[in-house]
Amino acid sequence: MAEVTAYRLERAVAIISFANPPVNGLSHAVRAGIATALERAQADPSARAIVLTGAGGLFSAGADIREFGTPASTADPTLRQLIDLVETSAKPVIAAIAGTCLGGGLELALGAHYRVASSDARLGLPEVKLGLLPGAGGTQRLPRLVGVERAIDMIVSGEPVPATALADTALLDLVVDGDPLAGAVELAASARVAPKPPPRTRDIPLVEPSLAALCEAARTRLKAERPPLPAPMRAVDVIAATNGTFDEGLALERRAFLELMETPESKGLRHAFLAERAAGKVDGITPATPVRPLDQAAVIGAGTMGAGIAVALLDAGIPLWLVEADQAALDRGLARIAGIYDAQVTKGKLTATERDRRFALLRPTLSYEAIGQADVAIEAVFESLEVKREVFLALDRVMKPGAILATNTSTLDVNTIAGFTQRPSDMLGLHFFSPAHVMRLLEVVRGRATAPEVLATGLKLGKTLRKVAVVSGVCDGFIGNRMLEAYTRQAWYLVEEGATPQQIDRAVESFGFAMGPFRVGDLVGHDVSLAIRERRRAERPGYLCSTLPDKLCRLERLGQKTGAGWYDYPEGPRRPASSAAVEELITAHRAEIGVSSRHIDDSEIVDRLVYALVNEGARILEEGIATRAGDIDVVYLTGYGFPRARGGPMFHAEQAGWRQVLQRVREFARNPHGDPAFWTPAPLLERLAGS
Ligand SMILES: NC(=O)c1ccc[n+]([C@@H]2O[C@H](COP(=O)([O-])OP(=O)(O)OC[C@H]3O[C@@H](n4cnc5c(N)ncnc54)[C@H](O)[C@@H]3O)[C@@H](O)[C@H]2O)c1
């Protein structure tokens, strides 16, 4: 195994550098290596001071996630022990911080006696994002260096802060442009450091008369968050203890960390984190799989999706041709893109120069002949097989050999579309979510003939666009929308039986969804889903689905775009109000189908909706449409507003217990007004419940 730490002397300073690509995670080998090097430096008569630095242009992003849950993660020296060694070192230790310095990486630096950072370094304690708090002294040391208020901000938000914003605090002794190592050695060799006993962070008295008030204000803010999560609250409690002795604070932090490890929220968040990382791993794709270039792109169709996809590509610096059917549509598309960028400039998120630079990468055209040299063509025209056929015949004719052909279809068969071309192995689906330049999810759809390197290139494009790419097989709706269909169908059944759209939305929003199904429906527009339902009724004999949403469409209540849907919007799109017309519609519909309404508990609402997702998810998994349960969770977390702290539908079901889920599914199947076929348990669900 390669050495993970290196030791050298420069101007009577021992430089200890550690390396563990890609992010210098503090693995057991790294911790042990640093501890040994520290010992060597203590004993080295030629070393007056010690500089600690990460290799490869960054300090450390914290724990090594590859060690999570293994004995190595808790083996001696633990991070706490290592930090103690640093802090109690008889010779001064200076941390030289470049690039990323997060979590345990920052806690290690907090234990040093001085810190020098490069101006582009980013420092933070993101543990709350995993439902935890900094467990190696961060809650006690950071407030002593940056003050209580800033420490609360950093620990409770988990967001990294640029070094330049911390330059005025005792956290950073020096901020330099470029490599901080030279500055750190300079400081280490200077009179400021050498003759004095090293100042220890733990010994800094915390003088903050408003500690209690600041903590109370933070608690009030956190209580208002939905759903309230335990980790940030516990973090504030532990920060509040900085008025006691350092060791008491450290002990409290430890207890809180261990308690949080066992909370369902932390388990959900950690699962979400690991599942996102695992999603990139796909059968048949290895690091050795070649990827094709992605230097220039073409987007066909400049409507809602095409414009958003174009912006996502331009944001990543990829020049592109934008193709439309006629000049008027092209002008509208360009105006849409300009609108997105202008709004960003107005909000101060983008400079006018940067907007102009991105816009200059855009080449609008009406001619397919112009786009033949693009490395990838992404189609986002109307959802009609006939229109798509025309487009792919044209693409097949003009695109250079090896170009990747992609469709953004939501519901059409990617294999059929690939069949319009003479090169189905170059074809895949790239299913973006609206707004395409904002939403993190990208379903990469693997067709029957898609070549491994085409799939690998699709995944690479996802990474380039900073999206979370999940591979899906071909089926109606792919992973996300296929599950959504089951969920929405169930939501309409709940209304037929007695719940109101408001009650259902409130129940799932209390569960933690960003938005309930009826508000989502109003946002997306009901005409699109009506067309899909009509197609399904025609294609699938025996397909059962409430006719209630069809009746809503007949009232011209198509959602926010017509100013009315399941809700009225007298005060604008953010303020849905209940609608007398919809209440009447629902009452008449129940009478027509012969259902007398009953009271339905919120818990039944949530279980029916979430288990509808789970049962369909189990089928998707079994059919091999999704590779692993975690991929399904990632789709729901990043594309559908499922509460992250619950880890996604499949993880949630596993935590509830498969047997319990199956029992509920069987109960729902016995509902006299239910759709028993809907609740046929997926064979995989039965197997999991049995095992
Ligand atoms: N809207 C969504 O939320 C969403 C999400 C994911 C995927 N999709 C899919 O994306 C595709 C586009 O959807 P949209 O909502 O952007 O539709 P849209 O109606 O807003 O845009 C379609 C655009 O395609 C253009 N077009 C039509 N025929 C063309 C042709 N032959 N050549 C070039 N351009 C042509 C139209 O002029 C129009 O500007 C559909 O397949 C849809 O299913 C939509």
XYZ file of C-alpha atoms and ligand atoms in Angstrom:
735
model
C 0.000 0.000 0.000
C 1.269 3.480 -0.827
C 2.349 5.641 2.107
C -0.523 7.856 3.147
C 1.610 10.343 5.054
C 4.875 12.019 4.138
C 7.360 13.754 6.468
C 9.980 16.303 5.554
C 11.855 19.193 7.120
C 11.997 22.711 5.757
C 13.483 25.679 7.662
C 13.360 23.666 10.899
C 9.650 22.960 10.353
C 8.362 19.379 10.105
C 5.864 19.174 7.263
C 3.401 16.302 7.622
C 1.359 15.772 4.526
C -1.445 13.199 4.215
C -3.031 11.757 1.092
C -6.143 9.658 0.584
C -7.738 10.439 -2.778
C -10.194 11.638 -3.815
C -10.963 13.844 -0.778
C -8.268 12.963 1.796
C -10.853 11.149 3.922
C -9.556 10.546 7.455
C -9.308 6.784 7.169
C -7.671 4.705 9.862
C -4.467 4.595 7.827
C -4.419 8.385 7.549
C -5.120 8.896 11.258
C -2.465 6.395 12.267
C 0.008 7.867 9.782
C -0.478 11.405 11.107
C -0.161 10.186 14.721
C 3.140 8.450 13.950
C 4.473 11.459 12.086
C 3.497 13.732 15.000
C 5.475 11.491 17.362
C 8.434 11.634 15.030
C 8.268 15.416 14.911
C 8.170 15.647 18.708
C 11.324 13.574 18.890
C 13.044 15.322 15.994
C 15.524 17.825 17.457
C 15.706 19.710 14.141
C 11.933 20.409 14.103
C 10.786 23.506 15.977
C 7.234 23.480 14.682
C 4.906 21.253 12.667
C 2.788 21.982 9.603
C -0.094 19.648 8.782
C -1.327 19.666 5.210
C -3.434 17.586 2.829
C -2.040 16.438 -0.510
C -3.635 17.049 -3.880
C -4.775 20.643 -3.359
C -7.243 20.072 -0.536
C -7.129 19.588 3.226
C -9.778 16.956 3.985
C -13.510 16.431 3.460
C -13.723 14.536 6.777
C -14.430 10.894 7.564
C -13.658 8.307 4.886
C -17.104 7.154 3.804
C -15.625 3.863 2.581
C -15.000 3.030 6.243
C -18.559 3.779 7.402
C -19.824 0.996 9.604
C -16.528 -0.939 9.537
C -14.262 -1.538 12.571
C -11.629 0.714 10.929
C -13.846 3.758 11.450
C -13.580 3.464 15.243
C -10.101 1.908 15.516
C -7.408 3.758 17.502
C -6.338 6.384 16.984
C -9.854 7.733 16.645
C -10.250 11.200 15.235
C -10.842 12.527 18.749
C -7.603 10.940 19.969
C -5.709 12.320 16.998
C -7.063 15.822 17.566
C -6.031 15.512 21.210
C -2.496 14.587 20.106
C -2.389 17.640 17.867
C -3.770 19.993 20.484
C -1.484 18.761 23.280
C 1.598 18.699 21.058
C 4.526 20.384 22.812
C 5.588 21.844 19.476
C 3.199 24.230 17.722
C 1.078 22.727 14.946
C -0.066 24.855 12.012
C -2.767 23.565 9.659
C -2.246 24.597 6.030
C -5.721 24.524 4.499
C -6.329 24.471 0.770
C -9.552 23.613 -1.068
C -12.004 21.563 0.949
C -11.903 21.456 4.738
C -15.077 19.852 5.996
C -16.432 17.866 8.919
C -13.697 15.881 10.655
C -11.187 17.687 8.429
C -12.152 21.011 9.962
C -12.315 19.499 13.452
C -8.733 18.321 12.978
C -7.703 21.826 11.903
C -9.528 23.292 14.928
C -7.238 21.226 17.143
C -4.140 22.821 15.578
C -2.642 25.906 17.207
C -2.654 28.081 14.093
C -4.390 27.871 10.722
C -3.404 29.281 7.334
C -5.916 28.941 4.486
C -5.879 29.674 0.782
C -8.427 32.279 -0.231
C -10.403 29.741 -2.271
C -10.655 27.215 0.586
C -14.094 26.309 1.901
C -14.597 25.332 5.521
C -17.645 23.783 7.114
C -19.219 21.268 9.455
C -21.864 19.514 7.314
C -22.708 16.744 9.820
C -26.343 17.883 10.252
C -26.885 16.899 6.630
C -26.397 13.324 7.808
C -28.611 13.894 10.846
C -25.569 14.138 13.130
C -23.495 16.834 14.764
C -19.740 17.346 14.704
C -18.551 14.567 16.997
C -14.876 15.371 17.440
C -14.965 18.632 19.347
C -16.313 20.845 16.567
C -19.257 22.084 18.619
C -16.911 23.164 21.429
C -13.929 24.500 19.487
C -15.615 26.351 16.623
C -17.551 28.782 18.902
C -14.286 29.600 20.695
C -12.727 30.641 17.381
C -15.526 32.243 15.374
C -17.977 33.262 18.110
C -21.233 31.619 19.084
C -23.445 33.245 16.485
C -21.332 32.254 13.520
C -20.708 28.790 14.945
C -24.458 28.203 15.277
C -24.936 29.314 11.674
C -22.243 27.017 10.355
C -23.169 23.965 12.432
C -26.944 24.252 12.078
C -26.911 24.949 8.332
C -24.055 22.576 7.546
C -23.108 24.903 4.681
C -19.418 25.493 3.929
C -18.112 29.046 4.224
C -15.366 30.565 2.048
C -12.086 31.254 3.866
C -12.311 34.896 2.859
C -15.498 35.221 4.909
C -13.693 33.823 7.967
C -10.510 35.874 7.594
C -11.585 38.247 10.355
C -12.024 35.456 12.938
C -9.541 33.676 15.166
C -10.203 30.554 13.100
C -7.763 31.722 10.429
C -4.445 33.346 11.297
C -3.685 34.063 7.675
C -5.505 33.842 4.343
C -3.253 33.709 1.293
C -3.762 33.521 -2.450
C -2.586 30.200 -3.826
C -0.886 27.369 -1.937
C -1.165 27.924 1.834
C 1.837 25.686 2.610
C 4.484 28.374 2.046
C 2.521 30.787 4.256
C 2.169 28.117 6.934
C 5.912 27.355 6.923
C 6.648 31.077 7.039
C 4.355 31.466 10.039
C 5.791 28.340 11.698
C 9.338 29.665 11.371
C 8.409 33.163 12.545
C 9.059 34.677 15.935
C 5.288 34.864 16.466
C 5.016 31.091 16.738
C 8.284 29.605 17.815
C 9.109 30.959 21.232
C 5.656 30.714 22.781
C 3.930 27.653 24.222
C 1.308 26.658 21.675
C -2.101 28.303 22.285
C -4.782 25.636 22.618
C -8.287 26.184 21.334
C -9.727 24.327 24.324
C -8.133 26.900 26.665
C -9.659 29.930 24.950
C -12.251 31.319 27.353
C -15.629 31.709 25.721
C -16.883 35.174 26.557
C -20.346 35.484 25.092
C -22.864 37.066 27.419
C -25.704 36.410 24.992
C -24.944 32.677 24.589
C -28.303 31.642 26.049
C -30.237 34.200 24.010
C -28.498 33.237 20.760
C -29.228 29.556 21.380
C -32.848 30.293 22.229
C -33.287 32.308 19.034
C -31.809 29.424 17.028
C -34.203 26.964 18.686
C -37.170 29.162 17.797
C -36.060 29.255 14.151
C -35.591 25.493 14.072
C -38.985 24.755 15.605
C -40.606 26.583 12.702
C -38.929 24.281 10.154
C -40.928 21.518 8.579
C -40.356 18.763 9.388
C -38.363 19.688 12.512
C -35.239 17.532 12.636
C -33.447 16.411 15.799
C -29.816 17.006 14.796
C -29.751 20.810 14.458
C -31.683 21.126 17.724
C -29.272 18.850 19.582
C -26.359 20.775 18.080
C -27.717 24.000 19.567
C -28.084 22.300 22.986
C -24.487 21.180 22.819
C -23.245 24.613 21.731
C -25.217 26.065 24.655
C -23.015 23.938 26.926
C -19.884 25.867 25.936
C -20.441 27.933 29.097
C -19.382 24.904 31.165
C -15.933 23.304 31.174
C -14.452 22.163 27.874
C -14.372 18.522 28.950
C -18.011 18.550 30.025
C -18.913 20.050 26.665
C -16.936 17.388 24.881
C -18.647 14.621 26.861
C -22.080 16.060 26.098
C -21.188 16.305 22.413
C -20.168 12.646 22.418
C -23.415 11.532 24.038
C -25.487 13.612 21.637
C -23.566 12.246 18.643
C -24.158 8.638 19.694
C -27.848 9.293 20.345
C -28.283 10.966 16.977
C -26.615 8.011 15.223
C -29.610 5.935 16.333
C -32.346 8.323 15.182
C -34.462 7.293 12.188
C -33.757 10.716 10.647
C -30.003 10.188 10.682
C -30.405 6.674 9.312
C -32.566 8.073 6.507
C -30.165 10.891 5.693
C -27.131 8.614 5.737
C -28.938 6.150 3.486
C -29.812 8.996 1.086
C -26.178 10.128 1.023
C -24.811 6.657 0.308
C -27.576 5.790 -2.168
C -26.759 8.869 -4.240
C -23.144 7.787 -4.430
C -24.071 4.219 -5.291
C -26.424 5.314 -8.088
C -23.477 5.979 -10.381
C -22.496 2.295 -10.277
C -24.136 0.398 -13.084
C -23.946 -3.205 -14.293
C -21.681 -3.504 -17.275
C -20.073 -0.090 -16.773
C -16.611 0.080 -15.236
C -14.070 2.877 -14.976
C -12.485 1.235 -18.026
C -15.621 1.656 -20.152
C -14.732 4.272 -22.770
C -16.761 7.466 -22.865
C -17.373 9.558 -25.928
C -16.584 13.280 -26.129
C -19.236 15.782 -25.036
C -17.778 18.982 -26.410
C -20.739 20.212 -28.438
C -24.431 19.453 -28.150
C -27.693 19.963 -30.012
C -31.110 20.366 -28.415
C -34.155 19.746 -30.601
C -37.255 21.618 -29.441
C -37.059 24.801 -27.391
C -40.232 24.489 -25.339
C -40.394 24.195 -21.553
C -37.981 21.287 -21.415
C -35.738 22.104 -24.371
C -35.063 25.599 -23.012
C -34.265 24.245 -19.532
C -31.993 21.531 -20.949
C -30.215 24.141 -23.070
C -29.607 26.275 -19.979
C -28.264 23.246 -18.073
C -25.787 22.587 -20.918
C -24.792 26.253 -21.270
C -24.270 26.485 -17.499
C -21.786 23.626 -17.838
C -19.993 25.506 -20.619
C -21.105 23.177 -23.432
C -21.769 25.043 -26.719
C -24.959 23.966 -28.427
C -27.197 24.257 -31.456
C -30.851 24.818 -30.682
C -33.226 23.497 -33.350
C -36.884 24.403 -33.713
C -39.672 23.703 -36.190
C -40.164 27.331 -37.259
C -38.825 30.811 -36.638
C -41.633 31.864 -34.307
C -41.073 28.820 -32.053
C -37.320 29.399 -32.138
C -37.807 33.030 -31.091
C -40.072 31.931 -28.256
C -37.455 29.394 -27.133
C -34.682 31.994 -27.169
C -36.885 34.372 -25.199
C -37.484 31.572 -22.663
C -33.737 31.029 -22.232
C -33.075 34.767 -22.019
C -35.850 34.981 -19.421
C -34.199 32.331 -17.239
C -30.833 34.108 -17.394
C -32.245 37.613 -16.951
C -34.052 36.511 -13.808
C -30.760 35.163 -12.444
C -29.028 38.473 -13.213
C -31.836 40.437 -11.551
C -31.567 38.254 -8.452
C -27.814 38.835 -8.376
C -27.065 35.124 -8.919
C -25.228 35.763 -12.188
C -23.309 38.709 -13.603
C -24.429 40.252 -16.881
C -21.023 39.384 -18.376
C -21.402 35.734 -17.413
C -24.932 35.662 -18.865
C -23.611 37.074 -22.137
C -20.764 34.564 -22.170
C -23.196 31.663 -21.759
C -25.622 33.051 -24.291
C -22.784 33.348 -26.792
C -22.411 29.534 -26.668
C -25.889 29.194 -28.147
C -26.397 28.721 -31.885
C -30.088 28.860 -32.863
C -31.001 27.201 -36.157
C -33.904 25.826 -38.179
C -31.687 23.457 -40.128
C -30.690 19.937 -39.180
C -27.843 20.194 -41.676
C -26.129 22.653 -39.302
C -25.933 20.327 -36.303
C -24.252 17.206 -37.696
C -21.003 17.745 -35.796
C -22.618 17.765 -32.338
C -21.435 14.976 -30.021
C -24.889 14.546 -28.525
C -28.372 15.508 -29.722
C -31.108 15.723 -27.101
C -34.654 15.704 -28.410
C -37.380 17.535 -26.439
C -40.186 18.002 -28.989
C -43.907 17.271 -28.513
C -44.774 14.000 -26.802
C -45.955 12.346 -30.019
C -44.431 9.268 -31.568
C -45.065 10.659 -35.045
C -43.236 13.934 -34.329
C -40.390 12.061 -32.652
C -40.138 9.760 -35.691
C -39.638 12.728 -38.006
C -36.993 14.174 -35.721
C -35.031 10.928 -35.360
C -35.146 10.218 -39.090
C -33.575 13.653 -39.573
C -31.010 13.091 -36.837
C -30.058 9.709 -38.260
C -29.481 11.386 -41.605
C -27.319 14.295 -40.408
C -25.479 13.313 -37.240
C -21.825 12.294 -37.516
C -20.977 8.640 -36.793
C -20.607 8.069 -33.050
C -22.873 10.956 -32.066
C -25.173 10.109 -29.180
C -28.905 10.401 -29.815
C -31.094 11.044 -26.791
C -34.799 11.515 -26.168
C -36.350 13.342 -23.248
C -39.662 11.517 -23.673
C -41.651 10.975 -20.469
C -43.867 8.101 -21.529
C -43.003 6.855 -25.008
C -41.038 3.684 -25.699
C -37.344 4.493 -26.049
C -36.803 1.230 -27.969
C -39.432 2.187 -30.520
C -37.823 5.611 -30.945
C -34.382 4.005 -31.288
C -35.901 1.808 -34.013
C -36.540 4.897 -36.150
C -32.780 5.127 -36.626
C -30.182 2.873 -38.176
C -28.082 3.207 -35.018
C -30.110 2.112 -31.988
C -26.930 1.349 -30.037
C -26.128 5.098 -30.031
C -29.518 5.899 -28.560
C -30.665 6.367 -24.969
C -33.198 8.326 -22.958
C -32.155 11.375 -20.969
C -35.207 12.147 -18.878
C -34.848 15.575 -17.300
C -37.248 17.008 -14.747
C -38.846 20.411 -14.927
C -37.311 22.978 -14.566
C -34.480 21.094 -16.234
C -31.743 23.560 -15.272
C -32.750 23.349 -11.605
C -33.899 19.820 -10.799
C -31.069 17.530 -9.724
C -32.508 14.270 -11.020
C -31.683 12.844 -14.440
C -33.086 9.434 -15.387
C -30.697 7.874 -17.870
C -32.783 5.372 -19.802
C -31.013 2.303 -21.084
C -32.644 1.002 -24.236
C -32.510 -2.608 -25.368
C -29.663 -1.794 -27.752
C -27.905 1.040 -25.897
C -24.143 0.422 -26.008
C -22.288 0.436 -22.660
C -20.138 3.369 -23.729
C -23.230 5.338 -24.719
C -24.713 4.688 -21.286
C -21.402 5.598 -19.631
C -21.359 8.838 -21.622
C -24.932 9.592 -20.533
C -23.853 9.146 -16.901
C -20.858 11.360 -17.508
C -23.102 14.039 -18.970
C -25.188 13.837 -15.779
C -22.071 14.472 -13.731
C -20.965 17.343 -15.990
C -24.382 18.946 -15.548
C -24.067 18.398 -11.751
C -27.114 16.168 -11.700
C -27.784 12.927 -9.896
C -28.051 10.366 -12.669
C -30.042 7.184 -12.075
C -30.234 4.455 -14.712
C -33.702 3.181 -15.586
C -34.818 0.451 -17.934
C -37.541 1.060 -20.493
C -41.139 0.985 -19.242
C -44.090 3.349 -19.259
C -43.017 6.288 -17.055
C -39.586 4.850 -16.223
C -38.921 4.675 -12.472
C -40.276 7.976 -11.212
C -43.423 8.638 -13.207
C -44.480 5.004 -13.167
C -44.533 5.120 -9.368
C -46.101 8.563 -9.402
C -48.965 7.191 -11.444
C -49.790 4.625 -8.743
C -49.526 7.301 -6.070
C -51.746 9.793 -7.877
C -54.325 7.160 -8.779
C -54.520 6.253 -5.104
C -54.914 9.934 -4.141
C -58.017 10.174 -6.375
C -59.467 6.988 -4.811
C -59.009 8.558 -1.386
C -61.109 11.537 -2.489
C -63.800 9.242 -3.863
C -63.986 7.527 -0.471
C -64.241 10.668 1.652
C -60.967 12.603 2.007
C -60.641 16.099 0.579
C -57.731 17.238 -1.610
C -56.799 19.656 1.183
C -56.696 16.917 3.818
C -54.585 14.689 1.601
C -52.143 17.454 0.726
C -51.821 18.433 4.379
C -51.276 14.835 5.481
C -48.465 14.124 3.034
C -46.913 17.526 3.623
C -46.857 16.787 7.375
C -45.181 13.499 6.507
C -42.535 15.703 4.915
C -43.268 15.796 1.173
C -42.504 19.187 -0.329
C -45.999 19.327 -1.849
C -49.126 17.178 -1.784
C -50.425 15.436 -4.937
C -53.248 17.895 -5.627
C -51.046 20.959 -5.425
C -48.530 19.184 -7.661
C -51.309 18.328 -10.129
C -52.388 21.976 -10.286
C -48.799 23.012 -10.878
C -48.106 20.525 -13.680
C -51.473 20.937 -15.429
C -54.251 18.342 -15.748
C -54.481 18.223 -19.547
C -51.127 16.432 -19.837
C -52.142 13.686 -17.419
C -55.573 13.393 -19.071
C -53.923 12.608 -22.392
C -51.765 9.962 -20.701
C -54.796 8.413 -18.961
C -56.709 8.224 -22.207
C -53.800 6.481 -23.856
C -53.536 3.995 -20.973
C -57.255 3.251 -21.045
C -56.966 2.520 -24.750
C -53.795 0.435 -24.423
C -54.428 -1.531 -21.243
C -57.626 -3.547 -21.009
C -59.003 -3.519 -17.467
C -57.067 -0.359 -16.516
C -58.995 1.196 -13.638
C -58.693 4.826 -12.753
C -61.030 7.367 -11.202
C -62.874 9.570 -13.689
C -62.888 12.425 -11.171
C -59.830 14.186 -12.650
C -61.358 13.862 -16.141
C -64.405 15.733 -14.878
C -62.150 18.428 -13.443
C -60.678 18.916 -16.915
C -64.153 19.142 -18.417
C -64.774 22.124 -16.137
C -61.725 23.724 -17.795
C -59.962 23.637 -14.434
C -56.589 22.625 -15.858
C -54.494 23.865 -12.926
C -52.583 27.043 -12.241
C -52.276 27.838 -15.926
C -56.060 28.361 -16.102
C -56.142 29.923 -12.625
C -58.073 26.960 -11.170
C -57.686 23.235 -10.630
C -58.293 21.263 -7.454
C -57.905 24.642 -5.790
C -58.836 28.221 -6.596
C -55.990 30.737 -6.711
C -57.532 34.130 -5.918
C -54.304 35.322 -4.283
C -51.839 33.845 -6.741
C -50.099 30.511 -7.302
C -48.597 30.265 -3.819
C -51.923 30.522 -2.006
C -54.262 27.682 -2.961
C -57.778 28.111 -1.579
C -60.481 25.461 -1.356
C -63.017 25.615 -4.138
C -66.787 25.335 -3.782
C -67.025 24.144 -7.392
C -64.635 21.278 -6.688
C -66.518 20.320 -3.513
C -69.707 20.144 -5.554
C -67.968 18.123 -8.230
C -66.684 15.640 -5.667
C -70.081 15.250 -3.962
C -71.797 14.633 -7.303
C -69.086 12.188 -8.356
C -69.424 10.149 -5.139
C -73.201 9.967 -5.658
C -72.710 8.880 -9.253
C -70.361 6.021 -8.375
C -72.456 5.096 -5.312
C -69.927 5.704 -2.575
C -71.027 7.205 0.734
C -68.118 9.131 2.115
C -66.411 8.097 5.334
C -63.861 9.698 7.617
C -60.315 8.745 6.630
C -57.412 9.163 9.071
C -54.266 10.979 8.016
C -52.310 7.823 8.810
C -54.384 5.814 6.318
C -53.829 8.548 3.723
C -50.068 8.505 4.196
C -49.803 4.706 4.267
C -51.940 4.254 1.165
C -49.989 6.823 -0.805
C -46.526 5.806 0.329
C -47.203 2.065 0.075
C -48.609 2.593 -3.408
C -45.140 3.927 -4.248
C -43.472 1.040 -2.444
C -45.527 -1.717 -4.094
C -44.899 -0.295 -7.560
C -41.254 0.259 -6.619
C -40.972 -3.423 -5.701
C -42.319 -4.374 -9.148
C -39.880 -1.999 -10.819
C -37.039 -3.594 -8.907
C -38.163 -7.096 -9.680
C -38.479 -6.357 -13.396
C -34.941 -4.992 -13.382
C -36.097 -1.507 -14.427
C -34.151 -0.189 -11.423
C -30.882 -1.805 -10.407
C -31.274 -1.403 -6.664
C -33.806 -0.189 -4.119
C -31.512 2.747 -3.327
C -31.841 3.999 -6.926
C -35.605 4.198 -6.481
C -35.083 6.165 -3.282
C -32.712 8.563 -5.042
C -35.275 9.173 -7.801
C -37.920 10.040 -5.219
C -35.621 12.178 -3.082
C -34.146 14.230 -5.897
C -37.068 14.388 -8.329
C -40.301 14.142 -6.353
C -39.816 15.939 -3.038
C -39.881 12.819 -0.836
C -38.604 13.800 2.636
C -34.870 13.183 2.691
C -34.781 12.329 6.395
C -37.036 9.344 5.619
C -34.474 8.027 3.165
C -36.863 7.438 0.227
C -39.907 5.158 -0.141
C -38.062 1.828 -0.200
C -35.893 2.679 2.795
C -38.957 3.966 4.636
C -40.732 0.654 3.992
C -37.741 -1.319 5.162
C -37.655 0.701 8.388
C -41.393 0.206 8.911
C -40.828 -3.527 8.354
C -41.733 -5.373 5.146
C -44.153 -7.584 7.027
C -46.029 -4.541 8.335
C -46.113 -3.050 4.837
C -47.506 -6.258 3.347
C -50.143 -6.454 6.062
C -51.302 -2.909 5.300
C -51.352 -3.635 1.556
C -53.584 -6.661 2.207
C -55.894 -4.544 4.384
C -56.198 -1.980 1.602
C -57.040 -4.725 -0.886
C -60.036 -5.702 1.287
C -61.473 -2.167 1.156
C -64.957 -2.578 -0.453
C -64.529 0.597 -2.520
C -60.927 -0.119 -3.323
C -59.356 -1.413 -6.477
C -58.191 -4.872 -5.346
C -56.062 -5.357 -8.458
C -54.215 -2.166 -7.546
C -53.240 -3.680 -4.229
C -52.025 -7.042 -5.513
C -48.778 -7.292 -3.572
C -45.652 -7.309 -5.705
C -44.091 -10.781 -5.455
C -40.888 -9.159 -4.213
C -42.819 -7.488 -1.393
C -44.207 -10.876 -0.378
C -40.733 -12.398 -0.445
C -39.220 -9.598 1.618
C -42.063 -9.834 4.138
C -41.522 -13.573 4.405
C -37.800 -13.423 4.945
N -42.989 19.318 -19.224
C -42.429 18.463 -18.415
O -42.530 18.585 -17.182
C -41.623 17.324 -18.961
C -40.737 16.645 -18.120
C -39.934 15.648 -18.634
C -40.026 15.323 -19.968
N -40.911 15.982 -20.767
C -40.935 15.606 -22.184
O -40.188 16.574 -22.899
C -40.712 16.727 -24.215
C -41.040 18.171 -24.450
O -41.970 18.596 -23.504
P -42.253 20.136 -23.232
O -43.066 20.195 -21.992
O -41.007 20.898 -23.316
O -43.177 20.502 -24.481
P -43.402 21.923 -25.155
O -44.682 21.816 -25.876
O -43.220 23.013 -24.168
O -42.210 22.052 -26.206
C -42.088 21.268 -27.358
C -41.324 22.089 -28.386
O -40.965 21.240 -29.469
C -41.052 21.998 -30.665
N -41.192 21.100 -31.802
C -42.271 20.392 -32.187
N -41.990 19.677 -33.290
C -40.697 19.930 -33.623
C -39.836 19.496 -34.639
N -40.251 18.633 -35.567
N -38.571 19.961 -34.663
C -38.150 20.839 -33.742
N -38.941 21.290 -32.743
C -40.188 20.836 -32.678
C -42.265 22.875 -30.436
O -42.255 24.003 -31.302
C -42.123 23.239 -28.974
O -41.388 24.443 -28.801
C -41.892 15.774 -24.295
O -41.456 14.573 -24.834
C -42.287 15.607 -22.837
O -42.936 14.385 -22.596
C -41.697 16.972 -20.296
